[in-house]
Amino acid sequence: MAPYDIGYKALAANISDLAAMGAEPSFYIVSIAIPPHWEDDELSGLYEGMAELGDRFEMDLIGGDTVSFAHELMYP
């Protein structure tokens, strides 16, 4: 998957879980560990995927944490 798609899918899964409980989220927080070999455009793509979906549901990114991780990024 492209970084954009990973970001989009990660936020979509969380929005789906919240919707199943009747919630209407207003914001989201991102905490992620990124392999050190990732380029800036890959990290930007990840956040762009989340931003597109966040905009559609009128959700703001209000914080979180991005750190380096010595292993590969894994997404089930």
Coordinates of C-alpha atoms in Angstrom, one line a residue:
M1 CA 0.0 0.0 0.0
A2 CA 1.1 3.5 -0.7
P3 CA 1.6 5.7 2.4
Y4 CA -1.4 7.8 1.4
D5 CA -3.6 4.7 1.4
I6 CA -2.2 3.5 4.8
G7 CA -3.0 6.9 6.4
Y8 CA -6.5 6.9 4.9
K9 CA -7.3 3.3 5.9
A10 CA -5.9 3.8 9.4
L11 CA -8.2 6.7 10.1
A12 CA -11.2 5.1 8.3
A13 CA -10.9 2.0 10.6
N14 CA -11.1 4.2 13.7
I15 CA -13.9 6.3 12.3
S16 CA -15.8 3.1 11.6
D17 CA -15.3 1.8 15.1
L18 CA -16.6 5.1 16.6
A19 CA -19.6 5.2 14.2
A20 CA -20.5 1.7 15.3
M21 CA -20.9 3.1 18.8
G22 CA -22.9 6.1 17.7
A23 CA -20.1 8.6 18.2
E24 CA -19.5 11.6 16.0
P25 CA -15.8 12.5 16.3
S26 CA -14.6 16.1 16.0
F27 CA -10.8 15.4 16.0
Y28 CA -8.1 12.8 15.9
I29 CA -4.7 12.3 17.3
V30 CA -1.9 10.4 15.5
S31 CA 0.8 8.5 17.3
I32 CA 3.1 6.6 14.9
A33 CA 6.5 5.1 14.6
I34 CA 8.2 5.5 11.2
P35 CA 11.2 3.6 9.9
P36 CA 14.2 5.9 9.6
H37 CA 14.7 5.2 5.9
W38 CA 11.3 6.7 5.0
E39 CA 11.5 9.9 3.0
D40 CA 9.7 13.1 3.9
D41 CA 7.3 12.7 1.0
E42 CA 6.3 9.2 2.3
L43 CA 5.5 10.6 5.7
S44 CA 3.6 13.5 4.1
G45 CA 1.6 11.0 2.1
L46 CA 0.6 9.2 5.2
Y47 CA -0.7 12.4 6.8
E48 CA -2.4 13.5 3.5
G49 CA -4.4 10.3 3.4
M50 CA -5.7 11.0 7.0
A51 CA -6.3 14.7 6.2
E52 CA -8.5 13.9 3.2
L53 CA -10.7 11.7 5.3
G54 CA -10.6 14.0 8.3
D55 CA -11.7 16.9 6.1
R56 CA -14.6 14.8 4.7
F57 CA -15.9 14.2 8.3
E58 CA -14.9 17.7 9.5
M59 CA -12.3 16.3 11.9
D60 CA -9.2 18.2 12.9
L61 CA -5.8 16.7 13.7
I62 CA -5.0 18.1 17.1
G63 CA -1.8 16.4 18.1
G64 CA 0.0 13.1 18.6
D65 CA 3.6 11.9 18.3
T66 CA 5.8 10.8 15.4
V67 CA 8.9 8.9 16.3
S68 CA 11.6 6.9 14.5
F69 CA 11.4 3.1 14.7
A70 CA 14.2 0.7 13.8
H71 CA 11.9 -1.9 12.0
E72 CA 9.6 -1.9 9.0
L73 CA 6.2 -0.2 9.2
M74 CA 3.6 -3.0 9.4
Y75 CA -0.1 -2.7 8.7
P76 CA -2.3 -5.7 8.9

